[in-house]
PDB file of N, CA and C in Angstrom:
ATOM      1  N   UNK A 269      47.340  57.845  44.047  1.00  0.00           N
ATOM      2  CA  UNK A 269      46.435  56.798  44.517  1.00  0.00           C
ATOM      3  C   UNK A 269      45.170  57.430  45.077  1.00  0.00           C
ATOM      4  N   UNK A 270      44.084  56.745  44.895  1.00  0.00           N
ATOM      5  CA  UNK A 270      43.004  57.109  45.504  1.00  0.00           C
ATOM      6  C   UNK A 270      42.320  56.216  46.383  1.00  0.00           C
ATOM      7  N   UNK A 271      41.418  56.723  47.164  1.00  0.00           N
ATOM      8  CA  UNK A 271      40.729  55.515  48.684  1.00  0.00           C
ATOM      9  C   UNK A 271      40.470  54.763  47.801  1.00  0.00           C
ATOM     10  N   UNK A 272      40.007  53.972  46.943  1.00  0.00           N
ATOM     11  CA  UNK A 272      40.131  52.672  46.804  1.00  0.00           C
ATOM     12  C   UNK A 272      41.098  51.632  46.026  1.00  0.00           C
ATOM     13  N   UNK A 273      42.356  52.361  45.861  1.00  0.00           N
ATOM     14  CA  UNK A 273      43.249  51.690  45.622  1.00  0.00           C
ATOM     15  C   UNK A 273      44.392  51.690  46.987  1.00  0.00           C
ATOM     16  N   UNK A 274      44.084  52.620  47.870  1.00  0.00           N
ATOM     17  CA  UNK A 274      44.376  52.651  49.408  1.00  0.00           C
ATOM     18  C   UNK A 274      43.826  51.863  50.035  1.00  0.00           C
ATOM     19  N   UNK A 275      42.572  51.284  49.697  1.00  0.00           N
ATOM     20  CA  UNK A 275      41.336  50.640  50.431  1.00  0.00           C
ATOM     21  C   UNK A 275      41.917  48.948  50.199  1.00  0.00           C
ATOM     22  N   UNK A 276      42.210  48.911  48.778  1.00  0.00           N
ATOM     23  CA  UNK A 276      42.688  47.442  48.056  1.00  0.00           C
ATOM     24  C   UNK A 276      44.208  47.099  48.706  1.00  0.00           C
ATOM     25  N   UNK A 277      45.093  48.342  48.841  1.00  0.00           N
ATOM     26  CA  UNK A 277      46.433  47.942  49.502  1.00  0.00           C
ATOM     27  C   UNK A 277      46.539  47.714  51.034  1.00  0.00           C
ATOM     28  N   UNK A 278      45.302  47.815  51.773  1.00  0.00           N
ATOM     29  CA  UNK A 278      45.059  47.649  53.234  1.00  0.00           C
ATOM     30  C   UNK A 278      44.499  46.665  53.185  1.00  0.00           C
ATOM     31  N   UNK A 279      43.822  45.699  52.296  1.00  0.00           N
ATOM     32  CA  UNK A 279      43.307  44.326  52.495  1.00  0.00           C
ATOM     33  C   UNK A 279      44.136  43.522  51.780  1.00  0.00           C
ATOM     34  N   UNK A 280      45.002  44.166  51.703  1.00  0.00           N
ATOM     35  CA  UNK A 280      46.236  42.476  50.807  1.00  0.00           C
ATOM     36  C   UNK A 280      46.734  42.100  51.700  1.00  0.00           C
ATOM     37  N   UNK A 281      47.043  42.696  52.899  1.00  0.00           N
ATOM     38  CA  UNK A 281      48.032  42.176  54.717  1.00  0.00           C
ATOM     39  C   UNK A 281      47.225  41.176  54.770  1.00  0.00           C
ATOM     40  N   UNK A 282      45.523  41.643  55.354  1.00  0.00           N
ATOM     41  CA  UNK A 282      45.121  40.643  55.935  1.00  0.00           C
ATOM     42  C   UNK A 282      44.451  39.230  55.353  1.00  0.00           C
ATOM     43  N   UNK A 283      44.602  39.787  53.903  1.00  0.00           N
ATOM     44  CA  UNK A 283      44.351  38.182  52.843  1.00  0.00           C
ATOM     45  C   UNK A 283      45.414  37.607  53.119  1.00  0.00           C
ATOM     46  N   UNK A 284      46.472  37.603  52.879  1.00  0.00           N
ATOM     47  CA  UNK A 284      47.794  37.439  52.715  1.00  0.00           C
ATOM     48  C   UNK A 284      47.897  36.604  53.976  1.00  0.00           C
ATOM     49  N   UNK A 285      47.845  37.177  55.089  1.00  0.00           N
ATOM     50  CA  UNK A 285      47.978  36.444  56.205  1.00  0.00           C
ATOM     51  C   UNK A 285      46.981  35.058  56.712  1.00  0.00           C
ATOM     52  N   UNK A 286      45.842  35.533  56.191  1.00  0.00           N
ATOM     53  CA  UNK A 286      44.530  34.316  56.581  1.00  0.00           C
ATOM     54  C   UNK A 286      45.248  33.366  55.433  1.00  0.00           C
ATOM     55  N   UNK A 287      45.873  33.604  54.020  1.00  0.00           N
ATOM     56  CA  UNK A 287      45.893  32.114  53.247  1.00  0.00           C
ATOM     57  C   UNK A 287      46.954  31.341  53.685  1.00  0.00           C
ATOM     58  N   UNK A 288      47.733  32.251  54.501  1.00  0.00           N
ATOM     59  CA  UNK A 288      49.559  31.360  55.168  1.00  0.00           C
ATOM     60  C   UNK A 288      48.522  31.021  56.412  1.00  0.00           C
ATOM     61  N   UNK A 289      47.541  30.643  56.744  1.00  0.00           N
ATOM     62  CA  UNK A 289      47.668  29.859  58.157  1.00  0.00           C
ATOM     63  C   UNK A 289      47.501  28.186  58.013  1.00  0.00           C
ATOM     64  N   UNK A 290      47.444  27.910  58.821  1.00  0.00           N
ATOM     65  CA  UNK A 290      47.505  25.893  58.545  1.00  0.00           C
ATOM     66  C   UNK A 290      46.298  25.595  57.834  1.00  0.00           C
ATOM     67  N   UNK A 291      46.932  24.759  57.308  1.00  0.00           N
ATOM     68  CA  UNK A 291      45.412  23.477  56.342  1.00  0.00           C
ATOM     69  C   UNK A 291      44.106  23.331  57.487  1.00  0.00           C
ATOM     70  N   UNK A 292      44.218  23.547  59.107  1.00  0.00           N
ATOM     71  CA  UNK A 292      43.575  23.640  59.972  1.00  0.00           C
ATOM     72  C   UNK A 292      42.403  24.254  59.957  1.00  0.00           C
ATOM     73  N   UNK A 293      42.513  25.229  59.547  1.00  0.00           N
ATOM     74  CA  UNK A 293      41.649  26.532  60.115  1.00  0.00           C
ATOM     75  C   UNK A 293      41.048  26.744  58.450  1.00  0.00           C
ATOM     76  N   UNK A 294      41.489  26.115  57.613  1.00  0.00           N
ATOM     77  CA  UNK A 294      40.596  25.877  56.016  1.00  0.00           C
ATOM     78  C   UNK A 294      38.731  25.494  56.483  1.00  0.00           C
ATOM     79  N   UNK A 295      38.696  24.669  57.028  1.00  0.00           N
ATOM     80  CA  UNK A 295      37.541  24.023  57.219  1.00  0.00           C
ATOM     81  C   UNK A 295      36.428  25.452  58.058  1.00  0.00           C
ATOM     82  N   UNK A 296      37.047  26.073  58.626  1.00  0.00           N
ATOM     83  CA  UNK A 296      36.634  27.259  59.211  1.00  0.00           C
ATOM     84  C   UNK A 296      36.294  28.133  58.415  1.00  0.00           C
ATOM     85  N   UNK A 297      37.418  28.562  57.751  1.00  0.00           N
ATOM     86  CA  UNK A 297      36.856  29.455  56.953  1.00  0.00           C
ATOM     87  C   UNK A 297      35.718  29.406  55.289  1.00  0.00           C
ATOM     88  N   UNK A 298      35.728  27.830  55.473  1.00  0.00           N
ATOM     89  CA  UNK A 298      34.815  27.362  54.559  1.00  0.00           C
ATOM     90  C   UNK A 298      33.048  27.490  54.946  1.00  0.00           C
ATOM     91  N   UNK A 299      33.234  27.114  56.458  1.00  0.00           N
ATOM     92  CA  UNK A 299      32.157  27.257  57.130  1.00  0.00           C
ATOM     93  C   UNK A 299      31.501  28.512  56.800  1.00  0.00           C
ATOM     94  N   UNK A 300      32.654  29.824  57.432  1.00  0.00           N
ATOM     95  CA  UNK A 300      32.270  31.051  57.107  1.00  0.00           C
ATOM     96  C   UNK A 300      31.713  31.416  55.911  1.00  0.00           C
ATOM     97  N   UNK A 301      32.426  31.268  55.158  1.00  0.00           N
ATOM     98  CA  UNK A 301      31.989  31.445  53.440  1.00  0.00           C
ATOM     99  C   UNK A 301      30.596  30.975  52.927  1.00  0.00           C
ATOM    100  N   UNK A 302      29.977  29.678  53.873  1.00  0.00           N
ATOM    101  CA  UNK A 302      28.893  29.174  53.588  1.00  0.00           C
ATOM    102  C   UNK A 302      27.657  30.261  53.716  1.00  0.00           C
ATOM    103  N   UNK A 303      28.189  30.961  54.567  1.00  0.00           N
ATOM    104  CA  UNK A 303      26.854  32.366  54.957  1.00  0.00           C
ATOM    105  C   UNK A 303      26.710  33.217  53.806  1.00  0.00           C
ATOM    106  N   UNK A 304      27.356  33.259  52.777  1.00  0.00           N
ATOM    107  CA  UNK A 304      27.450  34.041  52.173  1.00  0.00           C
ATOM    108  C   UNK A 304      26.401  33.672  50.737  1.00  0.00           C
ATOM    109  N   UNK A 305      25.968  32.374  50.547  1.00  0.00           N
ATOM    110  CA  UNK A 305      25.754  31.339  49.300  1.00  0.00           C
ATOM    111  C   UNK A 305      24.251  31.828  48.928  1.00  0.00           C
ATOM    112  N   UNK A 306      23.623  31.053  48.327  1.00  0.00           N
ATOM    113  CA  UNK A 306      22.301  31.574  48.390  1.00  0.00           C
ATOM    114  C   UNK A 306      21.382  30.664  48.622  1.00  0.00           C
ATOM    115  N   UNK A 307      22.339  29.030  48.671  1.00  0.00           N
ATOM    116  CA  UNK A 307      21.719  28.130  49.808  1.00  0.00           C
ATOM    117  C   UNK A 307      21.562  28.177  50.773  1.00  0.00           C
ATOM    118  N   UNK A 308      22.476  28.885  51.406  1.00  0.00           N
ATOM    119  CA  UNK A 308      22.225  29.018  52.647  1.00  0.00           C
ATOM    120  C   UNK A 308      20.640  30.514  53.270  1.00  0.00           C
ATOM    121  N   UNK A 309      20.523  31.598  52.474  1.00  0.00           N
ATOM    122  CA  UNK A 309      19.321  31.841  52.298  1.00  0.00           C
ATOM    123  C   UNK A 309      17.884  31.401  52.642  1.00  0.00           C
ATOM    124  N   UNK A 310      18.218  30.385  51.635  1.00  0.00           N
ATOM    125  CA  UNK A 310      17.058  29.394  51.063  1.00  0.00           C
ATOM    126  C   UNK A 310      16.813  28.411  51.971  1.00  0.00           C
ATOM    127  N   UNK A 311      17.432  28.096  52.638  1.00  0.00           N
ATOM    128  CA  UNK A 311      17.353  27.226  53.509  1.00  0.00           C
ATOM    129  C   UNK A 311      17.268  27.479  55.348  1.00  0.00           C
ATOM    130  N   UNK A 312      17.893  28.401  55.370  1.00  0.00           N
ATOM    131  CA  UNK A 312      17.300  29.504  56.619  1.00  0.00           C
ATOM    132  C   UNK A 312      16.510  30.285  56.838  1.00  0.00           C
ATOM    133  N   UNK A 313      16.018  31.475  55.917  1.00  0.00           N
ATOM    134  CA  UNK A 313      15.383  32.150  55.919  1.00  0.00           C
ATOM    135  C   UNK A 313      13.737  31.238  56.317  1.00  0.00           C
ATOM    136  N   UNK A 314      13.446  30.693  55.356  1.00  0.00           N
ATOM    137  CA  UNK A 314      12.415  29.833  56.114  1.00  0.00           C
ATOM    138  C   UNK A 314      11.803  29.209  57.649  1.00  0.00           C
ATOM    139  N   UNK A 315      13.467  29.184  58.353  1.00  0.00           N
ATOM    140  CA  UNK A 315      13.230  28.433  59.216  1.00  0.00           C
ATOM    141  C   UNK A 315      13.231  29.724  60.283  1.00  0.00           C
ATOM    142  N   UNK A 316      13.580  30.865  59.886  1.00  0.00           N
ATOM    143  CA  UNK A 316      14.294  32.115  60.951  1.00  0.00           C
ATOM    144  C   UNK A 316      12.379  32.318  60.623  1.00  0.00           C
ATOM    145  N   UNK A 317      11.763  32.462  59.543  1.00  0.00           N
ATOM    146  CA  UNK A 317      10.770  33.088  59.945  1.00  0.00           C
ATOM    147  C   UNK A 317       9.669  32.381  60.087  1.00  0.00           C
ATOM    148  N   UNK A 318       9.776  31.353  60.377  1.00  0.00           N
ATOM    149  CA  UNK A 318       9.122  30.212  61.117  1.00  0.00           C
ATOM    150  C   UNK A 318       9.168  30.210  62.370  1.00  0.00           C
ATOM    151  N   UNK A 319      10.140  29.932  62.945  1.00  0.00           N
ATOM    152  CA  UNK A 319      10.571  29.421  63.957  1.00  0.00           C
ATOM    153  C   UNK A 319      11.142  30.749  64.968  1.00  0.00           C
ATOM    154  N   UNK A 320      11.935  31.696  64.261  1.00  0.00           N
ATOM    155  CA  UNK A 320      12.294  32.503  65.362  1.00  0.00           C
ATOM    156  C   UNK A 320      11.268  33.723  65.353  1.00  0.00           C
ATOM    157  N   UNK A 321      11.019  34.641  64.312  1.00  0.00           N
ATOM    158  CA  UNK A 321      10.158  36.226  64.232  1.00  0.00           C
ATOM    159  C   UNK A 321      10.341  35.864  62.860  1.00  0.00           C
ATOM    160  N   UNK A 322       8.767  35.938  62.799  1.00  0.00           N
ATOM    161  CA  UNK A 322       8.576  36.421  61.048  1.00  0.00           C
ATOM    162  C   UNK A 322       9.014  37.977  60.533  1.00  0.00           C
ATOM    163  N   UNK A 323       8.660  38.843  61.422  1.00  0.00           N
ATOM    164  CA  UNK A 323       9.268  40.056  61.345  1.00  0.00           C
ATOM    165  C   UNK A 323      10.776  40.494  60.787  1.00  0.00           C
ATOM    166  N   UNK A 324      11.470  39.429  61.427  1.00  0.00           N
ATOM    167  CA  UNK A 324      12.834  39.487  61.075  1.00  0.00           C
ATOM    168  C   UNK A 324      13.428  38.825  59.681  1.00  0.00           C
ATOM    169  N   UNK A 325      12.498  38.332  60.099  1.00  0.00           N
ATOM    170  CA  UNK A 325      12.835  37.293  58.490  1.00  0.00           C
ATOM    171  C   UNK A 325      12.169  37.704  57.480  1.00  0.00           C
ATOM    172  N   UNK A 326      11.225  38.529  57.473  1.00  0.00           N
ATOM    173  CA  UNK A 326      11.056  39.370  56.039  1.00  0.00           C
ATOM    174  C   UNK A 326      11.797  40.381  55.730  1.00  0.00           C
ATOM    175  N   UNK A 327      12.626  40.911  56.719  1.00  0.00           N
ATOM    176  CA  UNK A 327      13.213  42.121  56.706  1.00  0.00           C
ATOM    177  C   UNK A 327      14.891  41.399  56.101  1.00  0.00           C
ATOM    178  N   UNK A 328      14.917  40.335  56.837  1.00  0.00           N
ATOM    179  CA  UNK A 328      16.075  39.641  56.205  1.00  0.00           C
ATOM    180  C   UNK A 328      16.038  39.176  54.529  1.00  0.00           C
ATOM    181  N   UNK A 329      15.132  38.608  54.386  1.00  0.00           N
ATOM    182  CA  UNK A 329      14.243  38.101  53.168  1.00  0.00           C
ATOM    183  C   UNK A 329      14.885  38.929  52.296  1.00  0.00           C
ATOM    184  N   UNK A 330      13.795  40.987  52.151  1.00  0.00           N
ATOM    185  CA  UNK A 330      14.133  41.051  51.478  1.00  0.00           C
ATOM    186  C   UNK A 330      15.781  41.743  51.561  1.00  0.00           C
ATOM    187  N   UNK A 331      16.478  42.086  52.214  1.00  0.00           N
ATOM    188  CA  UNK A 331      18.043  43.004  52.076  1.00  0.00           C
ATOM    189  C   UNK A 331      18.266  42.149  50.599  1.00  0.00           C
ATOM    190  N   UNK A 332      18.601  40.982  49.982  1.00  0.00           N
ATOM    191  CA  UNK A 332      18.869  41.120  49.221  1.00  0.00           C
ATOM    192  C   UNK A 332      18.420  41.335  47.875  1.00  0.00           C
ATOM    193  N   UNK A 333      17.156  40.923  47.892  1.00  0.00           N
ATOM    194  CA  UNK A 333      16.532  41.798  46.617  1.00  0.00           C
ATOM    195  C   UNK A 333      16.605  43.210  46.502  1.00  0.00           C
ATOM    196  N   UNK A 334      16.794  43.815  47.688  1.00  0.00           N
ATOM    197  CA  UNK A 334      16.750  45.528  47.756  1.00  0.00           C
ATOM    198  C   UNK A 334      17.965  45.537  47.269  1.00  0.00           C
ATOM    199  N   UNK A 335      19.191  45.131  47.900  1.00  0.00           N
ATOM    200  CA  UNK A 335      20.734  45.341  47.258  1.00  0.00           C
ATOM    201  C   UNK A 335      20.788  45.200  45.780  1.00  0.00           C
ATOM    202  N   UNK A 336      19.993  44.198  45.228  1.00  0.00           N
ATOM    203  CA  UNK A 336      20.218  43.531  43.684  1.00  0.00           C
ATOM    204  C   UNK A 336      19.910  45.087  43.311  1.00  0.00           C
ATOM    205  N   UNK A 337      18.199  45.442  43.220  1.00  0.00           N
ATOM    206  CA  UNK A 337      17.604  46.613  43.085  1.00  0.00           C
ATOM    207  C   UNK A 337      18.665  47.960  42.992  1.00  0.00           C
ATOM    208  N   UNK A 338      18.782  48.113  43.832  1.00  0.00           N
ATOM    209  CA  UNK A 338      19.742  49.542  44.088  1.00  0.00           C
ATOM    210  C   UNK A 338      20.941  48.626  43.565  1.00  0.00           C
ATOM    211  N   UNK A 339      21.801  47.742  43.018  1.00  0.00           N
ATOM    212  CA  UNK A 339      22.935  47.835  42.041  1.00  0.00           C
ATOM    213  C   UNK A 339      22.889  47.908  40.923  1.00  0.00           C
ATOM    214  N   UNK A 340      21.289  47.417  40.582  1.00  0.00           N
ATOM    215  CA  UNK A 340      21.436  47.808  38.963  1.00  0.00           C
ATOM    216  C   UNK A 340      20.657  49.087  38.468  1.00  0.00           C
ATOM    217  N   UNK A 341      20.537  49.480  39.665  1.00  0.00           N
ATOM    218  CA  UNK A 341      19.899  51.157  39.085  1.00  0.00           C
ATOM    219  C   UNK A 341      21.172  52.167  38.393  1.00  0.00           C
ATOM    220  N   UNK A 342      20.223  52.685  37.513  1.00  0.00           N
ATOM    221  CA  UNK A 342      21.023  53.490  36.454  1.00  0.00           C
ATOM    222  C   UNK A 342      21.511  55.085  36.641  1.00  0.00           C
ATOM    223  N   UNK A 343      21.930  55.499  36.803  1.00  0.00           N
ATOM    224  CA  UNK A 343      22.293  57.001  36.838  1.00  0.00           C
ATOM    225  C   UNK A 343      21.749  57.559  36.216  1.00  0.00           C
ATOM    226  N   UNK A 344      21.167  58.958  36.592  1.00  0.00           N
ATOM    227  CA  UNK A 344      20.447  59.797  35.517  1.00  0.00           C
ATOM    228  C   UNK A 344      21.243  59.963  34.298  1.00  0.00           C
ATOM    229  N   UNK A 345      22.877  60.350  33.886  1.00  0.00           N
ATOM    230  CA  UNK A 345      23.107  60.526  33.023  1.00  0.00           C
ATOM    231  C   UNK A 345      23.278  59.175  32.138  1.00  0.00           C
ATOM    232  N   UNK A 346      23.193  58.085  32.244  1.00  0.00           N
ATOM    233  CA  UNK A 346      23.653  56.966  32.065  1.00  0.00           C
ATOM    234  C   UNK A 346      24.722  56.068  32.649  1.00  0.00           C
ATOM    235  N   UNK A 347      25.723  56.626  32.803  1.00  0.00           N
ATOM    236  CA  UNK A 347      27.248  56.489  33.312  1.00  0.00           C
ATOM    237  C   UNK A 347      27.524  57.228  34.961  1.00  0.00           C
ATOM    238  N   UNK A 348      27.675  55.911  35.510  1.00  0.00           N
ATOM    239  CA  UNK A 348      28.373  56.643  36.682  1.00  0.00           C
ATOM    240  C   UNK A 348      29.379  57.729  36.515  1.00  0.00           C
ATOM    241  N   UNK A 349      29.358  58.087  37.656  1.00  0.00           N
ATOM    242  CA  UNK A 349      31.368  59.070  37.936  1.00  0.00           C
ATOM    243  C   UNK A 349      32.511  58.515  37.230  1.00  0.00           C
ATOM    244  N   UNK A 350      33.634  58.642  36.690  1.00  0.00           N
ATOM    245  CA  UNK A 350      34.684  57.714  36.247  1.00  0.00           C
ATOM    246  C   UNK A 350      35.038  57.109  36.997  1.00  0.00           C
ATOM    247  N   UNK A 351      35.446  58.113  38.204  1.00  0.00           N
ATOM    248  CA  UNK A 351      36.282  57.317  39.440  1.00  0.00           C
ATOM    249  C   UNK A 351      35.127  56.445  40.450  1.00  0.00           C
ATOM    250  N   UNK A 352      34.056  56.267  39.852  1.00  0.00           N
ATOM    251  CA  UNK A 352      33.516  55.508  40.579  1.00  0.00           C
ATOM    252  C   UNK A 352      33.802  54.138  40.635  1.00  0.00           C
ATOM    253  N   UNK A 353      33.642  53.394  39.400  1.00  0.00           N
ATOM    254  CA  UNK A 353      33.639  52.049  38.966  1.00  0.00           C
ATOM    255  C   UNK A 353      35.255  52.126  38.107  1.00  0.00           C
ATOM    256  N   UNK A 354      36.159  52.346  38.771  1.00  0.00           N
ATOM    257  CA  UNK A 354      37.159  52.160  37.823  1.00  0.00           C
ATOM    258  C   UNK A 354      38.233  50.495  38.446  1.00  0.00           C
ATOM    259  N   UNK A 355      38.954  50.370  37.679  1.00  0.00           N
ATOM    260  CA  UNK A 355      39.227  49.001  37.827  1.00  0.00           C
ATOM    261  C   UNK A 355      40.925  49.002  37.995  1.00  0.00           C
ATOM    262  N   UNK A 356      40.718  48.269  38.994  1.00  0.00           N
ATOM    263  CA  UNK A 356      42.553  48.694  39.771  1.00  0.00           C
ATOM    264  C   UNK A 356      43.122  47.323  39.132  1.00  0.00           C
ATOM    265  N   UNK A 357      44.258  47.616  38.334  1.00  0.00           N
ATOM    266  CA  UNK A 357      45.112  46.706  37.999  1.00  0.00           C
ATOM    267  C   UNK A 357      46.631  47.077  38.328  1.00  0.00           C
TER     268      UNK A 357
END
């Protein structure tokens, strides 16, 4: 095994455990999930750099165009490492 199939067998506990909790705490973690969307973005970012520091909110702005950027950059040889991108089944 390697760290990220070590990495994948240390987050199955705590999935595992958040989907056995009550129908309760669903609505919560839906909430959470909402941060993640790209409505939610679109619809904050505006108001953060309006309303709270424009400063912050360009810097917020761009993180994700920079992330997109740096994931689809290419390796000099073409091909990552093997064990970089390999796929745990």
């Amino acid at each position: 095994m390697d760290l990220l199939d070590d990495l994948h067998m240390a987050e199955l506990g705590p999935i595992i455990w958040l989907q056995g909790l009550p129908g309760a705490v669903r609505p919560v973690l839906a909430l959470v999930s909402v941060f993640g969307t790209d409505t939610f973005f679109l619809l904050c970012l505006p108001v953060l750099y309006w309303c709270v520091s424009p400063a912050l909110g360009l810097r917020l702005g761009c993180a994700p165009p920079a992330g997109l950027s740096a994931r689809s950059w290419r390796w000099p040889s073409g091909t990552p490492d093997a064990n970089c991108c390999r796929t745990v089944r």
